[in-house]
Coordinates of C-alpha atoms and ligand atoms in Angstrom, one line a residue:
M945 CA 184.1 -85.2 -30.1
S946 CA 184.5 -81.5 -29.0
Q947 CA 181.7 -80.1 -26.9
T948 CA 181.2 -77.1 -28.9
E949 CA 180.4 -78.9 -32.1
S950 CA 177.9 -77.0 -34.3
P951 CA 175.2 -78.7 -36.3
A952 CA 177.2 -78.2 -39.5
S953 CA 180.1 -80.2 -38.1
T954 CA 178.1 -83.3 -37.8
N955 CA 177.3 -85.0 -41.2
F956 CA 176.2 -88.2 -42.8
V957 CA 179.8 -89.2 -43.4
K958 CA 180.5 -89.1 -39.7
E959 CA 177.3 -91.0 -39.0
I960 CA 178.5 -93.8 -41.2
I961 CA 181.9 -93.9 -39.5
N962 CA 180.4 -93.8 -36.1
K963 CA 178.4 -96.9 -37.1
D964 CA 181.4 -98.7 -38.5
L965 CA 183.3 -98.0 -35.3
A966 CA 180.4 -99.2 -33.3
S967 CA 180.2 -102.4 -35.2
G968 CA 184.0 -102.9 -35.3
R969 CA 183.9 -103.3 -39.1
F970 CA 187.5 -101.9 -39.5
D971 CA 188.8 -102.7 -36.0
D972 CA 188.4 -99.2 -34.7
R973 CA 190.6 -97.8 -37.6
V974 CA 189.7 -94.7 -39.5
H975 CA 192.0 -94.3 -42.5
T976 CA 191.1 -91.9 -45.4
R977 CA 193.0 -90.5 -48.4
F978 CA 193.0 -87.6 -50.7
P979 CA 193.5 -88.9 -54.2
P980 CA 194.2 -86.1 -56.7
E981 CA 195.0 -86.7 -60.4
P982 CA 198.2 -84.7 -61.0
N983 CA 196.8 -83.2 -64.2
G984 CA 196.2 -79.6 -63.0
Y985 CA 196.4 -77.5 -59.9
L986 CA 194.1 -77.9 -56.9
H987 CA 191.1 -75.7 -56.6
I988 CA 188.7 -74.7 -53.8
G989 CA 186.6 -77.8 -54.6
H990 CA 189.6 -80.0 -53.8
A991 CA 190.0 -78.1 -50.6
K992 CA 186.5 -79.3 -49.6
S993 CA 187.7 -82.9 -50.2
I994 CA 191.0 -82.3 -48.4
C995 CA 189.4 -80.8 -45.4
L996 CA 186.9 -83.6 -45.3
N997 CA 189.5 -86.4 -45.6
F998 CA 192.2 -85.0 -43.4
G999 CA 189.6 -83.5 -41.0
L1000 CA 188.0 -86.9 -40.4
A1001 CA 191.4 -88.6 -39.8
E1002 CA 192.2 -85.7 -37.3
K1003 CA 188.8 -86.0 -35.6
Y1004 CA 188.9 -89.7 -35.1
G1005 CA 192.6 -89.9 -34.3
G1006 CA 193.1 -91.9 -37.6
L1007 CA 195.3 -91.3 -40.7
C1008 CA 194.9 -89.7 -44.0
N1009 CA 197.1 -90.5 -47.0
L1010 CA 198.0 -88.3 -50.0
R1011 CA 197.8 -90.4 -53.1
F1012 CA 198.4 -89.4 -56.7
D1013 CA 196.1 -91.2 -59.1
D1014 CA 198.6 -91.1 -61.9
T1015 CA 197.3 -93.6 -64.5
N1016 CA 197.2 -91.2 -67.4
P1017 CA 200.8 -90.6 -68.6
T1018 CA 199.7 -88.2 -71.4
K1019 CA 198.1 -85.6 -69.0
E1020 CA 200.2 -85.8 -65.9
E1021 CA 203.3 -83.9 -64.9
D1022 CA 205.7 -83.6 -62.0
E1023 CA 205.0 -79.8 -61.9
Y1024 CA 201.4 -80.7 -60.8
V1025 CA 202.6 -83.2 -58.2
E1026 CA 204.8 -80.5 -56.5
A1027 CA 202.2 -77.8 -56.7
I1028 CA 199.6 -80.1 -55.1
K1029 CA 201.9 -81.1 -52.3
E1030 CA 202.6 -77.5 -51.6
D1031 CA 198.9 -76.6 -51.6
V1032 CA 197.9 -79.4 -49.2
R1033 CA 200.7 -78.3 -46.8
W1034 CA 199.7 -74.7 -47.1
L1035 CA 196.2 -75.7 -46.2
G1036 CA 197.6 -77.0 -43.0
F1037 CA 197.5 -80.7 -43.5
D1038 CA 200.3 -83.4 -43.2
W1039 CA 200.4 -86.8 -44.8
E1040 CA 203.6 -87.6 -42.9
D1041 CA 205.3 -90.6 -44.4
R1042 CA 202.1 -91.7 -46.3
L1043 CA 202.7 -90.4 -49.8
Y1044 CA 201.5 -92.8 -52.4
Y1045 CA 201.2 -92.9 -56.2
A1046 CA 198.9 -95.3 -58.0
S1047 CA 201.9 -95.9 -60.3
D1048 CA 203.7 -97.6 -57.4
F1049 CA 200.9 -100.3 -57.7
F1050 CA 201.3 -100.9 -61.5
Q1051 CA 203.0 -104.3 -61.0
Q1052 CA 200.5 -105.4 -58.4
L1053 CA 197.6 -104.3 -60.7
Y1054 CA 199.1 -106.1 -63.6
D1055 CA 199.4 -109.3 -61.5
W1056 CA 195.8 -108.9 -60.4
A1057 CA 194.7 -108.5 -64.0
V1058 CA 196.5 -111.8 -64.9
Q1059 CA 194.6 -113.4 -61.9
L1060 CA 191.3 -112.3 -63.4
I1061 CA 192.2 -113.6 -66.8
K1062 CA 193.1 -116.9 -65.3
A1063 CA 189.8 -117.0 -63.5
G1064 CA 188.0 -116.4 -66.8
K1065 CA 186.9 -112.9 -65.7
A1066 CA 188.9 -110.8 -68.1
Y1067 CA 189.7 -111.0 -71.8
V1068 CA 191.8 -109.2 -74.5
C1069 CA 189.4 -107.5 -76.9
D1070 CA 190.5 -106.4 -80.4
L1071 CA 187.7 -103.8 -80.9
A1072 CA 188.9 -100.2 -81.3
F1073 CA 187.8 -97.7 -78.6
D1074 CA 184.9 -96.4 -80.5
Q1075 CA 183.8 -99.9 -81.4
V1076 CA 183.8 -100.7 -77.7
R1077 CA 181.7 -97.7 -77.1
D1078 CA 179.3 -98.7 -79.9
H1079 CA 178.9 -102.2 -78.5
R1080 CA 178.2 -100.8 -75.1
G1081 CA 174.6 -99.9 -75.9
T1082 CA 172.7 -97.2 -74.1
L1083 CA 170.7 -96.7 -70.9
K1084 CA 167.7 -98.0 -72.8
T1085 CA 169.3 -100.8 -74.9
P1086 CA 171.5 -103.6 -73.7
G1087 CA 175.1 -103.9 -75.1
R1088 CA 176.4 -106.5 -77.5
D1089 CA 179.1 -109.0 -76.7
S1090 CA 182.5 -108.4 -78.2
P1091 CA 183.3 -111.0 -80.7
Y1092 CA 186.5 -111.6 -78.7
R1093 CA 184.6 -112.2 -75.4
N1094 CA 185.0 -115.9 -75.4
R1095 CA 188.8 -116.3 -76.1
S1096 CA 190.4 -119.0 -74.2
V1097 CA 192.3 -118.2 -71.0
E1098 CA 195.6 -119.3 -72.7
E1099 CA 195.1 -116.9 -75.7
N1100 CA 194.2 -114.1 -73.3
L1101 CA 197.3 -114.7 -71.2
D1102 CA 199.4 -114.8 -74.3
L1103 CA 197.9 -111.6 -75.9
F1104 CA 198.0 -109.6 -72.6
E1105 CA 201.6 -110.6 -72.1
R1106 CA 202.4 -109.4 -75.7
M1107 CA 200.4 -106.2 -75.0
R1108 CA 202.7 -105.5 -72.2
E1109 CA 205.8 -106.3 -74.2
G1110 CA 204.9 -103.6 -76.7
E1111 CA 204.0 -105.8 -79.6
F1112 CA 200.8 -103.9 -80.5
P1113 CA 200.2 -100.3 -81.5
D1114 CA 198.1 -97.9 -79.3
G1115 CA 194.4 -98.5 -79.3
S1116 CA 194.7 -101.9 -81.1
R1117 CA 193.6 -104.0 -78.1
T1118 CA 192.3 -103.6 -74.6
L1119 CA 191.9 -105.9 -71.6
R1120 CA 188.2 -105.9 -70.5
A1121 CA 186.5 -107.2 -67.5
K1122 CA 184.0 -110.0 -68.3
I1123 CA 180.9 -109.0 -66.3
D1124 CA 177.5 -108.4 -68.0
M1125 CA 176.8 -106.7 -71.3
A1126 CA 173.1 -106.4 -70.4
S1127 CA 173.7 -104.8 -66.9
P1128 CA 171.4 -101.7 -66.4
N1129 CA 174.7 -100.1 -65.1
L1130 CA 176.8 -99.1 -68.1
N1131 CA 179.9 -99.3 -66.0
M1132 CA 179.3 -103.0 -65.6
R1133 CA 179.2 -103.7 -69.4
D1134 CA 182.6 -105.4 -69.7
P1135 CA 184.6 -102.1 -68.9
V1136 CA 188.1 -101.7 -70.1
M1137 CA 190.7 -102.5 -67.5
Y1138 CA 193.9 -101.8 -69.5
R1139 CA 194.7 -99.8 -72.6
I1140 CA 197.9 -99.7 -74.8
L1141 CA 199.6 -96.4 -74.6
H1142 CA 203.2 -96.0 -75.8
A1143 CA 203.8 -93.0 -73.7
S1144 CA 206.4 -92.0 -71.0
H1145 CA 205.0 -91.8 -67.6
H1146 CA 206.2 -89.1 -65.2
R1147 CA 207.5 -91.6 -62.7
T1148 CA 207.7 -95.1 -64.4
G1149 CA 209.2 -93.7 -67.6
D1150 CA 209.1 -96.2 -70.4
K1151 CA 208.7 -99.2 -68.2
W1152 CA 205.1 -99.7 -69.2
C1153 CA 203.3 -99.3 -72.5
I1154 CA 200.0 -100.6 -71.1
Y1155 CA 198.2 -98.5 -68.4
P1156 CA 195.4 -99.5 -66.1
M1157 CA 192.2 -97.5 -66.3
Y1158 CA 191.2 -95.3 -63.4
D1159 CA 188.4 -97.7 -62.5
F1160 CA 190.7 -100.7 -62.4
T1161 CA 193.1 -98.7 -60.2
H1162 CA 191.2 -96.6 -57.7
G1163 CA 189.5 -99.3 -55.6
Q1164 CA 192.6 -101.6 -55.5
S1165 CA 194.8 -98.6 -54.5
D1166 CA 192.5 -97.9 -51.6
S1167 CA 192.6 -101.6 -50.7
I1168 CA 196.4 -101.9 -50.8
E1169 CA 196.7 -98.7 -48.6
G1170 CA 194.3 -100.2 -46.0
I1171 CA 191.9 -97.3 -46.5
T1172 CA 188.7 -97.7 -44.3
H1173 CA 186.5 -94.9 -45.8
S1174 CA 187.1 -94.1 -49.4
I1175 CA 185.4 -90.8 -49.8
C1176 CA 184.6 -89.5 -53.3
T1177 CA 182.2 -87.3 -55.2
L1178 CA 178.7 -88.3 -56.3
E1179 CA 179.6 -89.0 -59.9
F1180 CA 181.4 -92.2 -58.7
E1181 CA 178.3 -93.6 -57.1
N1182 CA 177.5 -95.8 -60.0
H1183 CA 181.1 -96.9 -60.4
R1184 CA 180.9 -98.4 -56.9
P1185 CA 179.4 -101.7 -58.1
L1186 CA 182.4 -102.1 -60.4
Y1187 CA 184.9 -101.3 -57.7
D1188 CA 183.1 -103.8 -55.5
W1189 CA 183.2 -106.4 -58.3
F1190 CA 187.0 -106.0 -58.7
L1191 CA 187.6 -106.3 -55.0
D1192 CA 185.4 -109.3 -54.5
E1193 CA 186.6 -111.2 -57.5
L1194 CA 190.2 -110.5 -56.4
N1195 CA 189.1 -111.4 -52.9
I1196 CA 191.1 -108.7 -51.3
Y1197 CA 190.5 -106.2 -48.4
H1198 CA 187.4 -104.1 -49.0
P1199 CA 187.1 -100.4 -47.9
R1200 CA 183.8 -98.7 -47.8
Q1201 CA 183.1 -96.1 -50.4
I1202 CA 181.1 -93.0 -49.5
E1203 CA 180.0 -90.3 -52.0
F1204 CA 179.3 -86.7 -51.3
A1205 CA 178.3 -83.7 -53.4
R1206 CA 181.1 -81.8 -55.0
L1207 CA 181.4 -78.0 -54.4
N1208 CA 180.2 -75.7 -57.2
L1209 CA 180.8 -72.0 -56.8
T1210 CA 178.9 -69.2 -58.4
Y1211 CA 180.8 -67.1 -61.0
M1212 CA 183.4 -69.8 -61.2
V1213 CA 184.3 -72.9 -63.3
M1214 CA 185.9 -75.7 -61.5
S1215 CA 186.7 -78.3 -64.1
K1216 CA 190.4 -78.7 -64.5
R1217 CA 189.9 -79.0 -68.2
K1218 CA 188.4 -75.5 -68.3
L1219 CA 190.9 -74.1 -65.9
L1220 CA 193.7 -75.4 -68.1
E1221 CA 192.0 -73.8 -71.1
L1222 CA 191.8 -70.5 -69.3
V1223 CA 195.6 -70.7 -68.7
R1224 CA 196.5 -71.9 -72.1
E1225 CA 194.3 -69.4 -74.0
G1226 CA 195.7 -66.5 -71.9
H1227 CA 192.4 -65.5 -70.3
V1228 CA 194.3 -65.4 -67.1
S1229 CA 198.0 -64.9 -66.3
G1230 CA 198.5 -68.5 -65.0
W1231 CA 197.2 -71.1 -62.6
D1232 CA 198.0 -68.7 -59.8
D1233 CA 196.1 -65.8 -61.3
P1234 CA 194.3 -64.2 -58.3
R1235 CA 191.0 -64.6 -60.2
M1236 CA 191.2 -68.3 -60.4
P1237 CA 189.6 -70.7 -57.9
T1238 CA 192.8 -72.5 -57.5
L1239 CA 194.4 -72.7 -54.2
C1240 CA 197.5 -71.0 -55.5
G1241 CA 195.3 -68.3 -57.1
L1242 CA 193.4 -67.7 -53.8
R1243 CA 196.7 -67.6 -51.9
R1244 CA 198.1 -65.0 -54.2
R1245 CA 194.9 -63.1 -53.9
G1246 CA 195.5 -63.0 -50.1
Y1247 CA 193.2 -65.8 -48.8
T1248 CA 194.4 -67.4 -45.7
P1249 CA 194.4 -71.2 -45.1
E1250 CA 192.2 -70.6 -42.0
S1251 CA 189.6 -68.7 -44.1
I1252 CA 189.4 -71.6 -46.6
R1253 CA 189.2 -74.3 -43.9
N1254 CA 186.6 -72.3 -42.1
F1255 CA 184.6 -72.0 -45.4
C1256 CA 184.7 -75.7 -45.9
K1257 CA 183.4 -76.2 -42.4
T1258 CA 180.6 -73.8 -43.0
I1259 CA 179.4 -75.4 -46.2
G1260 CA 179.3 -78.9 -44.6
V1261 CA 179.0 -82.2 -46.6
T1262 CA 175.8 -83.4 -48.2
K1263 CA 174.5 -85.9 -50.7
Y1264 CA 172.9 -83.2 -53.0
N1265 CA 174.5 -81.3 -55.7
S1266 CA 174.1 -77.5 -55.2
L1267 CA 175.6 -74.2 -56.0
T1268 CA 177.4 -72.2 -53.3
D1269 CA 177.4 -68.5 -53.5
F1270 CA 180.9 -67.1 -53.9
A1271 CA 180.1 -64.4 -51.4
L1272 CA 180.2 -67.1 -48.7
L1273 CA 183.9 -67.7 -49.5
E1274 CA 184.6 -64.1 -49.6
N1275 CA 182.9 -63.6 -46.3
S1276 CA 185.1 -66.2 -44.8
V1277 CA 188.3 -64.4 -45.7
R1278 CA 186.8 -61.0 -44.6
E1279 CA 185.9 -62.4 -41.3
H1280 CA 189.4 -63.8 -40.7
L1281 CA 191.3 -60.8 -42.0
N1282 CA 189.1 -58.5 -39.9
R1283 CA 190.6 -60.2 -36.9
V1284 CA 194.2 -60.5 -38.0
A1285 CA 195.0 -57.9 -40.7
P1286 CA 196.8 -54.7 -39.6
R1287 CA 195.1 -51.5 -40.7
V1288 CA 196.9 -49.1 -42.9
M1289 CA 195.9 -46.1 -45.0
A1290 CA 196.2 -46.2 -48.7
V1291 CA 194.7 -44.0 -51.3
L1292 CA 193.8 -45.9 -54.5
R1293 CA 192.8 -43.0 -56.7
P1294 CA 194.5 -39.9 -55.3
L1295 CA 193.2 -36.4 -55.2
K1296 CA 195.6 -33.8 -54.0
V1297 CA 194.6 -31.7 -51.0
V1298 CA 196.5 -28.6 -49.9
I1299 CA 195.9 -27.4 -46.3
E1300 CA 196.4 -23.7 -46.6
N1301 CA 196.8 -22.8 -42.9
Y1302 CA 199.2 -25.7 -42.1
P1303 CA 202.7 -24.3 -41.5
A1304 CA 204.7 -24.6 -44.8
G1305 CA 207.3 -27.3 -44.9
Q1306 CA 206.3 -28.8 -41.6
S1307 CA 205.2 -32.4 -40.9
E1308 CA 204.3 -34.3 -37.7
Q1309 CA 203.8 -37.9 -36.6
L1310 CA 200.3 -39.0 -35.6
D1311 CA 199.4 -42.2 -33.7
A1312 CA 197.2 -44.7 -35.6
V1313 CA 195.7 -47.9 -34.2
N1314 CA 196.9 -51.0 -36.0
N1315 CA 193.9 -53.2 -35.4
P1316 CA 190.8 -52.1 -33.4
E1317 CA 189.9 -55.8 -33.2
D1318 CA 193.2 -56.7 -31.6
P1319 CA 194.5 -54.3 -28.9
S1320 CA 197.8 -56.2 -28.7
A1321 CA 198.5 -55.1 -32.2
G1322 CA 199.3 -51.7 -30.8
T1323 CA 199.7 -48.4 -32.6
R1324 CA 202.0 -46.9 -35.2
Q1325 CA 203.0 -43.5 -36.4
V1326 CA 201.8 -42.0 -39.6
P1327 CA 203.3 -38.7 -41.1
F1328 CA 200.9 -35.8 -41.6
S1329 CA 201.8 -32.6 -43.6
G1330 CA 200.1 -29.8 -45.5
E1331 CA 199.9 -31.6 -48.7
L1332 CA 197.9 -34.8 -48.7
Y1333 CA 196.1 -37.2 -50.9
I1334 CA 192.6 -38.3 -50.4
E1335 CA 190.4 -40.7 -52.3
R1336 CA 188.8 -39.2 -55.4
D1337 CA 185.5 -40.8 -54.4
D1338 CA 185.6 -39.0 -51.1
F1339 CA 184.9 -35.7 -52.7
L1340 CA 181.8 -34.6 -54.6
E1341 CA 181.4 -31.0 -55.8
D1342 CA 177.6 -31.3 -55.7
P1343 CA 176.9 -34.0 -53.0
P1344 CA 173.6 -35.8 -53.0
K1345 CA 171.7 -36.3 -49.7
K1346 CA 173.5 -38.8 -47.3
F1347 CA 176.9 -38.2 -48.9
F1348 CA 178.8 -37.4 -45.7
R1349 CA 182.3 -37.0 -47.1
L1350 CA 184.1 -33.9 -48.4
S1351 CA 182.4 -31.2 -50.5
P1352 CA 182.8 -27.4 -50.9
G1353 CA 182.3 -25.7 -47.5
R1354 CA 181.9 -29.0 -45.7
E1355 CA 184.0 -30.1 -42.7
V1356 CA 185.1 -33.8 -42.3
R1357 CA 187.6 -35.7 -40.0
L1358 CA 190.8 -36.9 -41.4
R1359 CA 191.3 -40.3 -39.7
Y1360 CA 193.6 -39.9 -36.7
A1361 CA 194.4 -36.3 -37.6
Y1362 CA 192.3 -33.1 -37.8
F1363 CA 189.0 -31.8 -38.9
V1364 CA 189.5 -30.1 -42.3
T1365 CA 187.1 -27.8 -44.2
C1366 CA 187.1 -27.6 -48.1
T1367 CA 187.4 -24.0 -49.0
D1368 CA 188.1 -24.1 -52.7
V1369 CA 188.3 -26.5 -55.7
V1370 CA 190.9 -26.3 -58.4
K1371 CA 190.0 -27.5 -61.9
D1372 CA 191.8 -28.4 -65.0
P1373 CA 191.0 -25.4 -67.3
K1374 CA 190.7 -27.7 -70.3
T1375 CA 188.7 -30.7 -69.0
G1376 CA 187.0 -29.2 -66.0
D1377 CA 188.1 -32.1 -63.9
V1378 CA 188.7 -31.5 -60.2
I1379 CA 192.5 -31.7 -59.8
E1380 CA 193.1 -30.3 -56.4
L1381 CA 191.3 -29.2 -53.2
R1382 CA 192.1 -26.3 -51.0
C1383 CA 191.2 -26.8 -47.3
T1384 CA 191.9 -25.4 -43.9
Y1385 CA 192.4 -27.4 -40.8
D1386 CA 191.5 -26.8 -37.1
P1387 CA 194.6 -27.3 -35.1
A1388 CA 192.4 -27.8 -31.9
T1389 CA 191.0 -31.0 -33.4
K1390 CA 194.2 -33.0 -33.3
G1391 CA 193.5 -36.7 -32.8
G1392 CA 190.0 -36.3 -34.3
N1393 CA 187.9 -34.5 -31.7
A1394 CA 186.8 -30.9 -31.3
P1395 CA 187.2 -29.4 -27.9
D1396 CA 184.0 -27.3 -28.6
G1397 CA 182.1 -30.5 -29.1
R1398 CA 181.2 -29.9 -32.6
K1399 CA 180.5 -33.0 -34.7
V1400 CA 181.3 -34.0 -38.3
K1401 CA 179.5 -36.6 -40.1
G1402 CA 182.3 -38.1 -42.2
T1403 CA 185.8 -39.6 -41.5
I1404 CA 188.0 -40.2 -44.5
H1405 CA 191.4 -41.6 -44.9
W1406 CA 194.5 -39.9 -46.4
V1407 CA 198.2 -40.1 -46.9
S1408 CA 200.8 -37.3 -46.8
A1409 CA 201.8 -36.5 -50.4
A1410 CA 205.5 -36.3 -49.7
H1411 CA 205.9 -39.2 -47.3
S1412 CA 203.6 -41.7 -49.1
L1413 CA 204.9 -44.4 -51.5
A1414 CA 203.7 -45.1 -54.9
A1415 CA 202.1 -48.5 -55.5
E1416 CA 200.3 -50.5 -58.1
V1417 CA 197.0 -51.9 -57.0
R1418 CA 195.2 -54.7 -58.7
L1419 CA 191.5 -54.8 -58.3
Y1420 CA 189.8 -58.1 -59.0
D1421 CA 186.3 -59.0 -59.8
H1422 CA 184.5 -62.2 -60.8
L1423 CA 186.1 -63.8 -63.8
F1424 CA 182.7 -64.6 -65.1
L1425 CA 179.7 -62.3 -65.6
K1426 CA 177.0 -65.0 -65.0
A1427 CA 176.5 -66.9 -61.7
D1428 CA 176.5 -70.0 -63.9
P1429 CA 179.3 -69.5 -66.5
D1430 CA 177.9 -72.5 -68.4
D1431 CA 174.7 -70.7 -69.0
V1432 CA 175.2 -69.9 -72.8
S1433 CA 173.1 -69.7 -75.8
E1434 CA 173.3 -72.5 -78.3
G1435 CA 176.8 -73.1 -79.8
G1436 CA 178.3 -70.8 -77.2
T1437 CA 180.9 -71.7 -74.5
Y1438 CA 181.6 -70.6 -71.0
R1439 CA 184.3 -68.3 -72.5
D1440 CA 181.4 -66.1 -73.8
N1441 CA 180.7 -65.2 -70.1
L1442 CA 184.2 -64.0 -69.3
N1443 CA 184.0 -60.7 -67.5
P1444 CA 186.1 -58.3 -69.6
N1445 CA 186.6 -56.1 -66.5
S1446 CA 187.6 -58.7 -64.0
L1447 CA 191.0 -56.9 -63.5
E1448 CA 191.5 -53.2 -63.1
V1449 CA 195.1 -52.1 -62.6
L1450 CA 195.6 -48.8 -60.7
T1451 CA 199.2 -47.6 -61.3
D1452 CA 199.3 -44.4 -59.3
S1453 CA 198.0 -45.4 -55.9
R1454 CA 199.7 -44.0 -52.8
V1455 CA 200.3 -46.0 -49.6
E1456 CA 201.5 -44.9 -46.1
P1457 CA 205.3 -45.2 -45.6
S1458 CA 205.0 -48.1 -43.1
L1459 CA 204.3 -50.3 -46.1
A1460 CA 207.9 -49.9 -47.5
A1461 CA 208.6 -53.0 -45.6
A1462 CA 205.6 -55.0 -46.7
E1463 CA 206.7 -58.6 -47.0
P1464 CA 205.5 -60.3 -50.2
G1465 CA 202.3 -62.1 -49.4
S1466 CA 201.5 -60.0 -46.3
R1467 CA 198.0 -59.0 -45.8
Y1468 CA 196.5 -55.6 -44.8
Q1469 CA 193.2 -53.9 -44.4
F1470 CA 193.5 -50.6 -46.5
E1471 CA 191.1 -48.6 -44.3
R1472 CA 187.8 -48.1 -45.9
C1473 CA 189.0 -49.8 -49.2
G1474 CA 189.2 -53.5 -48.4
Y1475 CA 191.6 -56.2 -47.7
F1476 CA 194.9 -56.3 -49.7
C1477 CA 197.9 -58.5 -50.0
A1478 CA 201.4 -57.6 -51.2
D1479 CA 201.6 -59.6 -54.4
P1480 CA 203.9 -62.6 -53.5
I1481 CA 205.6 -62.6 -57.0
D1482 CA 205.6 -59.0 -58.3
S1483 CA 205.8 -56.7 -55.2
R1484 CA 209.2 -55.5 -54.3
R1485 CA 210.5 -52.8 -52.0
D1486 CA 211.0 -50.4 -54.9
R1487 CA 207.9 -51.4 -56.8
L1488 CA 205.0 -52.2 -54.4
V1489 CA 202.1 -54.2 -55.8
F1490 CA 199.0 -55.0 -53.9
N1491 CA 196.1 -57.4 -54.8
R1492 CA 192.7 -56.8 -53.5
T1493 CA 191.6 -59.8 -51.6
A1494 CA 188.0 -58.7 -50.9
T1495 CA 186.2 -55.5 -50.6
L1496 CA 184.7 -54.2 -47.3
R1497 CA 181.1 -53.9 -47.2
D1498 CA 180.5 -50.4 -48.7
T1499 CA 177.4 -48.8 -47.4
W1500 CA 177.5 -45.8 -49.7
A1501 CA 177.7 -48.1 -52.8
K1502 CA 174.6 -49.8 -51.5
I1503 CA 172.8 -46.5 -51.0
A1504 CA 173.9 -45.3 -54.5
K1505 CA 172.7 -48.5 -56.0
K1506 CA 169.3 -48.1 -54.3
Q1507 CA 168.9 -44.6 -55.4
N1508 CA 169.7 -45.5 -59.0
Q1509 CA 167.0 -48.2 -59.1
Ligands
ATP795 P1 188.0 -82.7 -62.8 O1 186.8 -83.4 -63.1 O2 187.9 -81.2 -62.8 O3 189.3 -83.2 -63.6 P2 188.5 -84.4 -60.6 O4 187.5 -84.7 -59.7 O5 188.8 -85.5 -61.6 O6 188.4 -83.0 -61.3 P3 190.7 -85.1 -59.1 O7 192.2 -84.7 -59.1 O8 190.5 -86.5 -59.5 O9 189.9 -84.1 -59.8 O10 190.2 -84.9 -57.6 C1 190.8 -85.4 -56.4 C2 189.7 -85.5 -55.4 O11 189.1 -84.3 -55.1 C3 188.7 -86.5 -55.7 O12 188.5 -87.4 -54.6 C4 187.5 -85.6 -56.0 O13 186.3 -86.3 -55.7 C5 187.7 -84.4 -55.2 N1 187.1 -83.2 -55.8 C6 187.4 -82.8 -57.1 N2 186.6 -81.6 -57.4 C7 185.9 -81.5 -56.3 C8 184.8 -80.5 -56.0 N3 184.5 -79.5 -56.8 N4 184.2 -80.6 -54.7 C9 184.6 -81.6 -53.9 N5 185.6 -82.5 -54.2 C10 186.2 -82.5 -55.3
MG796 MG1 189.2 -87.5 -60.9

């Protein structure tokens, strides 16, 4: 255990593992797994599970497997398998040679099903799916026995074999465990173990036309792989007695299951079904839309693996369902990028500034600091000239109190450059909009300080008009308007809470020339604007595109908000 461990890094899961290590229950082994179903892309909730499982293996010098729970051929695809592998690697984890698929175990599972039939513990049932559900009863009323419950072992073996051989249509029969139709736990009321599905599987093709249910697969897969601690989310707590029953009846190696609370984030939906709907219905541009909570979406947004791992460490692991503020995730990426992202100047909504006393046609190179948090990042040169762009928001003709940026007659500092004073405002004669500012500069203030000691209250960023590059900038906001997207009036759906303004595209932004070489996926702090990432897919040398990863904390916005209240 590291000596600097914070309280958040010890949790109930570790306590259980420590006890098992002390008692020798698993011979000193710690072996976990991350078991995604390849029916969608991984999201930030999965990251919590990945960090937990791989993190525990790392901490205890154990192992962690990657296992695809691929028991449903109709929803699973290779595209998802490949994307999941890429995302787990990107997060920084390695399953080495331990990549498994539940479908690798289909023959073993089939043999175990036969074993249970022979032991009188499973039977072929001819009820249709909804009849099975109907017979199951409710939390208040016991279930009713299937009329097929007492078939002979011979008849069951024969029917199950014929199910496998494809003699019966989909849904006509199932194999069920013979447990207890009066159990207070609905999962124990003769659950279905196998269903008939004449569907091609992404790995086994048409070899099988019966498929094991998740509940008949999961625990045994853990057992086959020698998992010691099978960590899953809370909704599986009342499936545990069923997993235990299968393992005990089969008399095979028995891992320990531990349940923890899943991650829920404000302003996000996390169910793969809903995420798939958002993609299919075109509310987002794809699984990797930077507004999605998917790992590929967060990556495209500019999130770093470090920031996600750190977020997962911060939220910890508990037994109680709760809602985590999205701001915490954002804060994590801000904190990391603050340390590592180079600073550059970019003007998102340009306003032209002409410096009337700057020598016509001249320009010069000024030194700018790459990262004040990291002296080793050094400096770079940015070109300055008599025609610049500044941010529209940095000028107000009639400034309220505490607005310290540019306004008529006022002097401000241009970052790394000179003091300038606004002398005139040029307006569009038709609309009255400000289209250009006239300024003078003080050559003695080069570098940003006045030899006479006079002070200015504001420092603003800028780019040289002629030297800067055009860029498209995509500003992202929450995909949903409500912290809980499922908070809808009767008959409504989470879609009603979609934020119509979650994406704003700025097409005439200007960035400093050093960004000509911005590698797709590279991350920057645009000074005073936020953290941005060159879009890994759309950004090219001749057409720069930047995604806003996160805003900086904006004190003026806060003040303005307060004043409006
Ligand atoms: P969904 O219900 O949206 O389909 P799932 O839980 O079925 O998601 P899986 O692919 O089965 O998705 O999940 C793989 C692993 O990730 C499981 O062990 C699951 O417990 C864990 N997991 C999924 N969602 C979350 C979450 N929001 N927080 C923590 N762990 C999660
Ligand atoms: Mg699942």
